[in-house]
Amino acid sequence: MPAPLKIAVPQSRYLRCVDTDITPAEKNVVDAAATWAADFVGPRSEGWERDRRCARDAFDSAAAHSFTGLYVSQDHGGTGLGAVAYARVFEEIAAADMGVGFMLTVHNNYAVSLANHLTGPTRNARLEAALTGSVLGGFGLTEPDVGSDAAKITTTATKMRSGWKLDGAKAWVSNGAELDVLAVYATVDAAAGHRGIGAFLVDVATPGVVVDDPYHLLGAHSLGTTSIRLEGCEVADDAMFIPPGRGFSAAMAGIDVARIIVGAMSCGMMRTALGTATQWVRGRQAFGARLADLQNTRFVLADVATDLEATRLLTYRAARLLDDGEPATIAAAHAKKFATRTAERRIADCMQVMGAEATRQSGALPRHLAASRLTNYLDGATEIQNVVIARALLDGE
Ligand SMILES: Cc1cc2nc3c(=O)[nH]c(=O)nc-3n(C[C@H](O)[C@H](O)[C@H](O)COP(=O)(O)OP(=O)(O)OC[C@H]3O[C@@H](n4cnc5c(N)ncnc54)[C@H](O)[C@@H]3O)c2cc1C
């Protein structure tokens, strides 16, 4: 029996990302993330998936490495990475485990939204808890009956004499299985449509919060995705951290960078698939020659390498636009659509040229194949990227 496949460490310069576009300090963070992903995440990934277990231990370790406030400005106590470096970090982490990458993305976005919107007496304590990773944050917009058309959410926030009462259900809550605080998007004034949506910080320990069992999905169980119900859940006045009128636009404000991160995570998964396949086909023989000498193998892997390169160009160009303060919505939509479609197909291609060995759960590729399917829905499904692109193409001046 051949030795089990290890996650491939990219040796070839064709697999490495060339970090010309980030500062030396940012490069140090990217390198630290790469080391952490290889040393901590990679060896545990199979276990999280086999046991269908949310990777809270990965979050706690990431917090100890200060990966919990990466995109929060230094003025607000964060690491203050630019979008290019932020995306590079997530290419590295997802190269080992996309679920862990998305877990940390969601938490980092939670920290950014606190830094940008939270005021009042709880600001300092809540922001510090997010930045240090002493709490795990999440984002609750999607509902059982409302996904892409997020402006139609039905969770309600009712004003009481003192505080608010929340009722409704949130679906697909990443980190839900181990969550401490959920940013709940709820409608305060249904008649006002999306302008009636505000956002509320809800500690999961609050009476009236019911966390359902984690979903059984085709993969990425390290992400601990669940539904969370709010049943007459009473919170204080200052739990409303984004008022109606700004809630929906705030939810959408972080969407460009979120889509770029999904693009970068797709690069990481593709990179691992290509590195693993390259290593395997060099070592295995068929019909008296290496698999690596078959023209089919060579052309398939060359095409994967081209698509990885193209995905990186789209993804990091969109990130560069954000860093330059340029509009990045269309570029982010192109990147996210291309990256997620491409990763799913190209990871499967890598598995095909390797033969059956590629399907062993002890290797990373089955996990990446499943996770790449899930990325097609994250932060707006593929068709929603097309809605954004087509609108710019066809409905502009
Ligand atoms: C692993 C995972 C983690 C997630 N984590 C979170 C989270 O932490 N917080 C959160 O709030 N949500 C989260 N989501 C939910 C995610 O944002 C939704 O899945 C996504 O918005 C799509 O919604 P839906 O799945 O309900 O699809 P639907 O909205 O039901 O759409 C079904 C299909 O119809 C297509 N469609 C919809 N509208 C149009 C249109 N106008 N034109 C053409 N096609 C259209 C869609 O693209 C899709 O293919 C997560 C999802 C996954 C898979």
Coordinates of C-alpha atoms and ligand atoms in Angstrom, one line a residue:
M1 CA 0.0 0.0 0.0
P2 CA 1.4 3.4 -0.9
A3 CA 2.1 6.0 1.8
P4 CA -0.9 8.2 2.5
L5 CA -0.8 11.5 0.7
K6 CA 0.4 14.5 2.6
I7 CA -0.7 18.1 1.9
A8 CA 1.7 19.2 -0.7
V9 CA 4.0 22.0 0.3
P10 CA 4.4 24.1 -2.9
Q11 CA 8.0 23.6 -4.0
S12 CA 7.8 24.8 -7.6
R13 CA 7.8 28.5 -8.4
Y14 CA 4.8 27.8 -10.5
L15 CA 2.8 27.1 -7.4
R16 CA 4.0 29.9 -5.2
C17 CA 2.2 33.2 -5.1
V18 CA 4.7 36.0 -5.9
D19 CA 4.2 38.6 -3.1
T20 CA 5.3 41.7 -4.9
D21 CA 2.3 43.8 -3.8
I22 CA 2.5 43.7 0.0
T23 CA 4.7 45.4 2.6
P24 CA 7.5 43.5 4.4
A25 CA 5.4 43.6 7.6
E26 CA 2.4 42.2 5.7
K27 CA 4.6 39.5 4.3
N28 CA 5.5 38.5 7.8
V29 CA 1.9 37.9 8.6
V30 CA 1.3 35.9 5.4
D31 CA 4.3 33.8 6.2
A32 CA 3.1 33.2 9.8
A33 CA -0.3 32.2 8.5
A34 CA 1.3 29.8 6.0
T35 CA 3.4 28.2 8.8
W36 CA 0.4 28.0 11.1
A37 CA -1.8 26.4 8.4
A38 CA 0.9 23.8 7.6
D39 CA 1.7 23.0 11.3
F40 CA -1.6 23.3 13.1
V41 CA -4.5 23.2 10.6
G42 CA -3.3 20.6 8.0
P43 CA -2.6 17.8 10.5
R44 CA -6.0 18.2 12.2
S45 CA -8.2 18.7 9.1
E46 CA -9.0 15.1 8.5
G47 CA -10.1 14.7 12.1
W48 CA -12.5 17.7 12.1
E49 CA -14.1 16.3 8.9
R50 CA -14.2 12.7 10.1
D51 CA -15.8 13.7 13.4
R52 CA -17.9 16.4 11.8
R53 CA -16.5 18.8 14.5
C54 CA -16.4 22.5 14.5
A55 CA -12.7 23.6 14.7
R56 CA -13.0 25.8 17.8
D57 CA -9.5 24.7 18.7
A58 CA -8.3 26.2 15.4
F59 CA -10.0 29.5 16.3
D60 CA -8.4 29.6 19.7
S61 CA -5.0 28.8 18.2
A62 CA -5.5 31.5 15.5
A63 CA -6.3 34.0 18.3
A64 CA -3.1 33.2 20.0
H65 CA -1.3 34.0 16.7
S66 CA -3.3 37.3 16.4
F67 CA -5.2 36.2 13.2
T68 CA -8.5 37.6 14.7
G69 CA -8.3 41.3 13.8
L70 CA -6.4 41.2 10.5
Y71 CA -8.5 43.7 8.5
V72 CA -9.2 46.0 11.4
S73 CA -7.2 49.2 11.1
Q74 CA -4.3 49.7 13.6
D75 CA -6.0 52.8 14.9
H76 CA -8.7 50.5 16.1
G77 CA -6.3 48.0 17.6
G78 CA -6.2 45.6 14.7
T79 CA -3.4 44.3 12.4
G80 CA -4.4 46.7 9.6
L81 CA -3.6 44.5 6.6
G82 CA -4.5 45.8 3.2
A83 CA -6.9 43.7 1.1
V84 CA -4.1 42.0 -0.9
A85 CA -2.3 40.8 2.2
Y86 CA -5.6 39.9 3.9
A87 CA -6.5 37.7 0.8
R88 CA -3.0 36.2 0.8
V89 CA -3.5 35.0 4.4
F90 CA -6.6 33.2 3.4
E91 CA -5.0 31.6 0.4
E92 CA -2.6 30.1 2.8
I93 CA -5.1 28.9 5.4
A94 CA -7.6 27.5 2.8
A95 CA -4.7 25.6 1.2
A96 CA -5.0 23.4 4.3
D97 CA -8.7 23.7 5.2
M98 CA -11.3 26.0 3.6
G99 CA -13.7 25.6 6.6
V100 CA -11.1 27.0 9.0
G101 CA -10.4 29.7 6.5
F102 CA -14.0 30.7 6.3
M103 CA -14.5 30.5 10.0
L104 CA -11.7 33.0 10.5
T105 CA -13.0 35.2 7.6
V106 CA -16.4 35.4 9.2
H107 CA -14.9 36.3 12.6
N108 CA -12.5 38.9 11.1
N109 CA -15.5 40.5 9.3
Y110 CA -17.4 40.6 12.6
A111 CA -14.5 42.4 14.1
V112 CA -14.4 44.9 11.2
S113 CA -18.1 45.6 11.5
L114 CA -17.7 46.3 15.3
A115 CA -14.8 48.6 14.6
N116 CA -16.8 50.5 11.9
H117 CA -20.2 50.7 13.6
L118 CA -20.3 50.0 17.3
T119 CA -20.5 53.0 19.6
G120 CA -21.5 53.5 23.2
P121 CA -20.4 51.9 26.5
T122 CA -19.9 48.4 25.2
R123 CA -17.7 49.3 22.3
N124 CA -14.3 48.9 23.9
A125 CA -15.0 45.6 25.6
R126 CA -16.7 44.0 22.7
L127 CA -14.1 45.2 20.2
E128 CA -11.2 44.0 22.4
A129 CA -12.9 40.6 22.8
A130 CA -13.2 40.3 19.1
L131 CA -9.7 41.4 18.4
T132 CA -8.1 39.1 21.0
G133 CA -10.4 36.2 20.0
S134 CA -11.7 35.7 23.5
V135 CA -15.1 35.4 21.8
L136 CA -16.1 33.9 18.4
G137 CA -18.3 36.1 16.2
G138 CA -20.8 35.3 13.5
F139 CA -23.0 36.8 10.9
G140 CA -26.8 36.1 10.7
L141 CA -28.4 37.4 7.6
T142 CA -29.7 34.3 5.7
E143 CA -32.9 32.7 6.9
P144 CA -34.6 29.3 6.2
D145 CA -36.9 30.9 3.6
V146 CA -34.6 33.8 2.5
G147 CA -31.2 33.5 0.9
S148 CA -30.1 35.5 -2.1
D149 CA -32.9 38.0 -1.8
A150 CA -31.6 39.1 1.6
A151 CA -33.6 42.4 1.7
K152 CA -36.7 40.2 2.4
I153 CA -35.6 38.8 5.8
T154 CA -38.5 38.3 8.2
T155 CA -36.7 38.2 11.6
T156 CA -38.2 41.0 13.6
A157 CA -36.9 43.4 16.3
T158 CA -39.6 44.9 18.4
K159 CA -39.0 47.9 20.5
M160 CA -39.9 47.4 24.2
R161 CA -40.0 50.0 26.9
S162 CA -36.5 49.0 27.6
G163 CA -34.5 47.1 25.0
W164 CA -35.5 45.0 22.0
K165 CA -37.2 41.7 21.5
L166 CA -36.0 39.5 18.6
D167 CA -38.0 36.8 16.9
G168 CA -37.2 34.7 13.9
A169 CA -34.7 32.1 12.6
K170 CA -31.3 32.4 11.0
A171 CA -30.0 29.6 8.8
W172 CA -26.5 28.7 7.6
V173 CA -24.8 30.4 10.4
S174 CA -21.0 29.8 10.0
N175 CA -19.3 29.1 13.3
G176 CA -22.8 28.5 14.8
A177 CA -21.8 25.4 16.7
E178 CA -19.3 27.2 18.8
L179 CA -20.5 30.8 18.5
D180 CA -20.4 33.4 21.3
V181 CA -21.9 36.4 19.6
L182 CA -24.1 36.7 16.5
A183 CA -24.6 39.9 14.5
V184 CA -28.3 39.5 13.8
Y185 CA -29.9 41.3 10.9
A186 CA -33.6 42.0 11.7
T187 CA -36.3 44.1 10.4
V188 CA -37.4 46.9 12.7
D189 CA -39.9 48.4 10.2
A190 CA -41.3 45.9 7.7
A191 CA -43.1 48.6 5.7
A192 CA -39.7 50.3 5.0
G193 CA -38.4 47.2 3.1
H194 CA -34.6 46.9 3.2
R195 CA -34.4 50.4 4.8
G196 CA -36.1 49.0 7.8
I197 CA -33.3 46.5 8.6
G198 CA -31.0 47.0 11.5
A199 CA -28.3 44.9 13.1
F200 CA -28.1 43.6 16.7
L201 CA -25.4 42.0 18.8
V202 CA -26.8 39.0 20.4
D203 CA -24.8 36.9 22.9
V204 CA -25.6 33.3 22.3
A205 CA -26.0 32.7 26.0
T206 CA -29.0 35.1 26.1
P207 CA -32.3 33.4 27.0
G208 CA -34.4 32.9 23.9
V209 CA -31.4 32.0 21.6
V210 CA -31.7 28.4 20.5
V211 CA -28.7 26.9 18.6
D212 CA -29.7 23.9 16.5
D213 CA -27.5 20.8 15.8
P214 CA -24.7 21.5 13.3
Y215 CA -25.7 20.8 9.7
H216 CA -24.5 17.6 8.1
L217 CA -23.1 18.9 4.8
L218 CA -21.0 17.4 2.0
G219 CA -17.9 18.9 3.6
A220 CA -16.3 21.8 5.5
H221 CA -17.6 20.6 8.9
S222 CA -14.8 22.5 10.6
L223 CA -17.0 25.6 9.9
G224 CA -19.7 24.3 12.3
T225 CA -22.6 25.6 10.3
T226 CA -26.0 25.7 12.1
S227 CA -29.4 27.3 12.3
I228 CA -30.1 29.6 15.2
R229 CA -33.6 30.5 16.4
L230 CA -34.5 33.7 18.3
E231 CA -37.6 33.0 20.4
G232 CA -38.6 36.2 22.2
C233 CA -35.0 37.0 22.8
E234 CA -34.6 40.2 24.8
V235 CA -31.5 42.4 24.4
A236 CA -30.6 45.8 25.7
D237 CA -31.1 49.1 23.8
D238 CA -27.4 49.3 22.9
A239 CA -27.5 45.8 21.3
M240 CA -28.6 47.6 18.1
F241 CA -25.2 48.5 16.7
I242 CA -26.4 49.4 13.2
P243 CA -29.7 51.3 13.0
P244 CA -32.4 50.7 10.4
G245 CA -31.6 52.6 7.2
R246 CA -28.0 51.6 7.4
G247 CA -28.3 47.9 8.3
F248 CA -28.7 46.5 4.8
S249 CA -26.0 48.7 3.2
A250 CA -23.7 47.8 6.1
A251 CA -24.3 44.1 5.4
M252 CA -23.4 44.7 1.7
A253 CA -20.5 47.1 2.5
G254 CA -18.1 44.2 3.3
I255 CA -19.3 42.0 0.4
D256 CA -16.5 43.0 -2.0
V257 CA -13.7 42.0 0.3
A258 CA -15.6 38.9 1.4
R259 CA -15.9 37.8 -2.3
I260 CA -12.2 38.4 -2.8
I261 CA -11.4 36.2 0.1
V262 CA -13.5 33.4 -1.3
G263 CA -11.4 33.9 -4.5
A264 CA -8.2 33.6 -2.6
M265 CA -9.4 30.5 -0.7
S266 CA -10.2 28.9 -4.0
C267 CA -6.6 29.6 -5.1
G268 CA -5.3 27.9 -2.0
M269 CA -7.4 24.8 -2.5
M270 CA -6.4 24.6 -6.2
R271 CA -2.8 25.1 -5.3
T272 CA -2.8 22.1 -2.9
A273 CA -4.6 20.0 -5.5
L274 CA -2.0 20.9 -8.2
G275 CA 1.0 20.4 -5.8
T276 CA -0.4 17.0 -4.6
A277 CA -1.1 15.8 -8.2
T278 CA 2.3 17.0 -9.4
Q279 CA 4.0 15.0 -6.7
W280 CA 2.0 11.9 -7.2
V281 CA 2.3 11.6 -11.0
R282 CA 6.0 12.0 -10.8
G283 CA 6.3 9.0 -8.5
R284 CA 3.8 6.5 -10.1
Q285 CA 4.4 4.3 -13.1
A286 CA 1.9 3.0 -15.7
F287 CA 2.8 1.1 -19.0
G288 CA 6.5 1.5 -18.3
A289 CA 6.6 5.2 -17.8
R290 CA 5.8 7.8 -15.2
L291 CA 2.2 9.1 -15.1
A292 CA 3.9 12.5 -15.4
D293 CA 5.1 11.5 -18.9
L294 CA 1.6 10.8 -20.3
Q295 CA 0.6 13.7 -22.5
N296 CA -2.9 13.8 -21.1
T297 CA -1.5 14.2 -17.5
R298 CA 0.9 16.9 -18.7
F299 CA -1.8 18.9 -20.5
V300 CA -4.4 18.6 -17.8
L301 CA -2.0 19.8 -15.1
A302 CA -0.7 22.6 -17.4
D303 CA -4.3 23.7 -17.8
V304 CA -4.9 23.6 -14.0
A305 CA -1.7 25.8 -13.6
T306 CA -3.1 28.3 -16.2
D307 CA -6.4 28.5 -14.4
L308 CA -4.7 29.0 -11.0
E309 CA -2.7 31.8 -12.5
A310 CA -5.8 33.4 -14.0
T311 CA -7.7 33.1 -10.7
R312 CA -4.9 34.7 -8.8
L313 CA -4.8 37.6 -11.3
L314 CA -8.5 38.3 -11.0
T315 CA -8.5 37.9 -7.3
Y316 CA -5.5 40.0 -6.4
R317 CA -6.4 42.7 -9.0
A318 CA -9.8 43.1 -7.3
A319 CA -8.0 43.3 -3.9
R320 CA -5.5 45.9 -5.3
L321 CA -8.5 48.0 -6.5
L322 CA -9.9 48.0 -2.9
D323 CA -6.5 49.0 -1.5
D324 CA -6.3 51.8 -4.0
G325 CA -9.8 53.0 -3.0
E326 CA -11.2 52.3 -6.5
P327 CA -14.6 50.7 -7.1
A328 CA -14.1 46.9 -6.8
T329 CA -17.6 45.5 -6.9
I330 CA -17.4 44.2 -10.5
A331 CA -13.9 43.0 -10.2
A332 CA -14.8 41.1 -7.0
A333 CA -17.8 39.5 -8.7
H334 CA -15.7 38.4 -11.6
A335 CA -13.1 37.0 -9.3
K336 CA -15.5 35.1 -7.0
K337 CA -17.4 33.6 -9.9
F338 CA -14.4 32.5 -11.9
A339 CA -12.5 31.3 -8.8
T340 CA -15.3 29.1 -7.4
R341 CA -16.3 27.6 -10.7
T342 CA -12.7 26.9 -11.6
A343 CA -11.6 25.4 -8.3
E344 CA -14.3 22.8 -8.3
R345 CA -13.5 21.7 -11.8
R346 CA -9.8 21.8 -11.5
I347 CA -9.6 20.0 -8.2
A348 CA -11.6 17.2 -9.8
D349 CA -9.1 17.3 -12.8
C350 CA -6.2 16.9 -10.5
M351 CA -7.9 13.9 -8.8
Q352 CA -8.6 12.3 -12.2
V353 CA -5.0 12.2 -13.3
M354 CA -3.9 10.8 -10.0
G355 CA -6.2 7.8 -10.1
A356 CA -8.2 6.3 -7.2
E357 CA -5.6 7.2 -4.6
A358 CA -6.7 10.8 -4.8
T359 CA -10.1 9.9 -3.2
R360 CA -8.7 8.7 0.1
Q361 CA -10.0 10.8 3.0
S362 CA -6.5 10.9 4.4
G363 CA -5.5 13.2 1.6
A364 CA -6.7 16.8 1.3
L365 CA -8.3 16.6 -2.1
P366 CA -11.7 15.1 -1.2
R367 CA -12.1 17.8 1.4
H368 CA -11.1 20.5 -1.0
L369 CA -13.4 19.1 -3.7
A370 CA -16.4 19.2 -1.3
A371 CA -15.4 22.6 0.1
S372 CA -15.0 24.1 -3.4
R373 CA -18.7 23.1 -4.1
L374 CA -19.8 25.0 -1.0
T375 CA -17.9 28.1 -2.0
N376 CA -20.3 28.5 -5.0
Y377 CA -22.8 29.8 -2.4
L378 CA -20.7 31.8 0.0
D379 CA -21.2 35.6 -0.1
G380 CA -23.6 35.5 -3.0
A381 CA -24.2 32.5 -5.2
T382 CA -22.5 32.4 -8.7
E383 CA -25.7 33.6 -10.3
I384 CA -25.8 36.7 -8.1
Q385 CA -22.3 37.5 -9.3
N386 CA -23.8 37.4 -12.8
V387 CA -26.6 39.7 -11.7
V388 CA -24.0 42.2 -10.6
I389 CA -21.9 41.9 -13.7
A390 CA -24.8 41.9 -16.1
R391 CA -26.3 45.0 -14.4
A392 CA -23.1 46.9 -15.0
L393 CA -22.8 45.6 -18.5
L394 CA -26.4 46.1 -19.7
D395 CA -28.1 48.7 -17.4
G396 CA -25.5 51.4 -17.2
E397 CA -25.3 54.6 -19.1
Ligands
LIG1 C1 -21.1 26.7 4.0 C2 -22.0 27.9 4.0 C3 -21.8 28.9 5.0 C4 -22.7 30.0 5.0 N1 -22.5 30.9 6.0 C5 -23.4 32.0 6.2 C6 -23.3 32.9 7.3 O1 -22.4 32.8 8.1 N2 -24.2 33.8 7.4 C7 -25.3 34.0 6.5 O2 -26.1 34.9 6.7 N3 -25.4 33.2 5.4 C8 -24.5 32.2 5.2 N4 -24.6 31.3 4.2 C9 -25.7 31.4 3.3 C10 -25.4 31.9 1.9 O3 -25.1 33.3 2.0 C11 -26.5 31.6 1.0 O4 -26.5 30.2 0.7 C12 -26.6 32.4 -0.3 O5 -26.9 33.7 0.0 C13 -27.6 31.8 -1.3 O6 -28.8 31.6 -0.7 P1 -29.6 30.2 -0.9 O7 -28.6 29.1 -0.6 O8 -30.7 30.3 0.1 O9 -30.1 30.1 -2.4 P2 -31.4 30.7 -3.0 O10 -31.5 32.2 -2.7 O11 -32.6 29.9 -2.6 O12 -31.1 30.5 -4.5 C14 -31.2 29.2 -5.2 C15 -30.5 29.3 -6.5 O13 -31.2 30.3 -7.3 C16 -30.3 31.3 -7.8 N5 -30.9 32.6 -7.8 C17 -31.4 33.3 -6.8 N6 -31.7 34.6 -7.2 C18 -31.4 34.7 -8.5 C19 -31.5 35.7 -9.5 N7 -32.0 36.9 -9.2 N8 -31.1 35.4 -10.8 C20 -30.6 34.2 -11.1 N9 -30.5 33.2 -10.2 C21 -30.9 33.4 -8.9 C22 -29.1 31.2 -6.8 O14 -28.0 31.7 -7.4 C23 -29.1 29.8 -6.5 O15 -28.4 29.1 -7.5 C24 -23.7 30.2 4.1 C25 -23.9 29.2 3.0 C26 -23.0 28.1 3.0 C27 -23.2 27.1 1.9

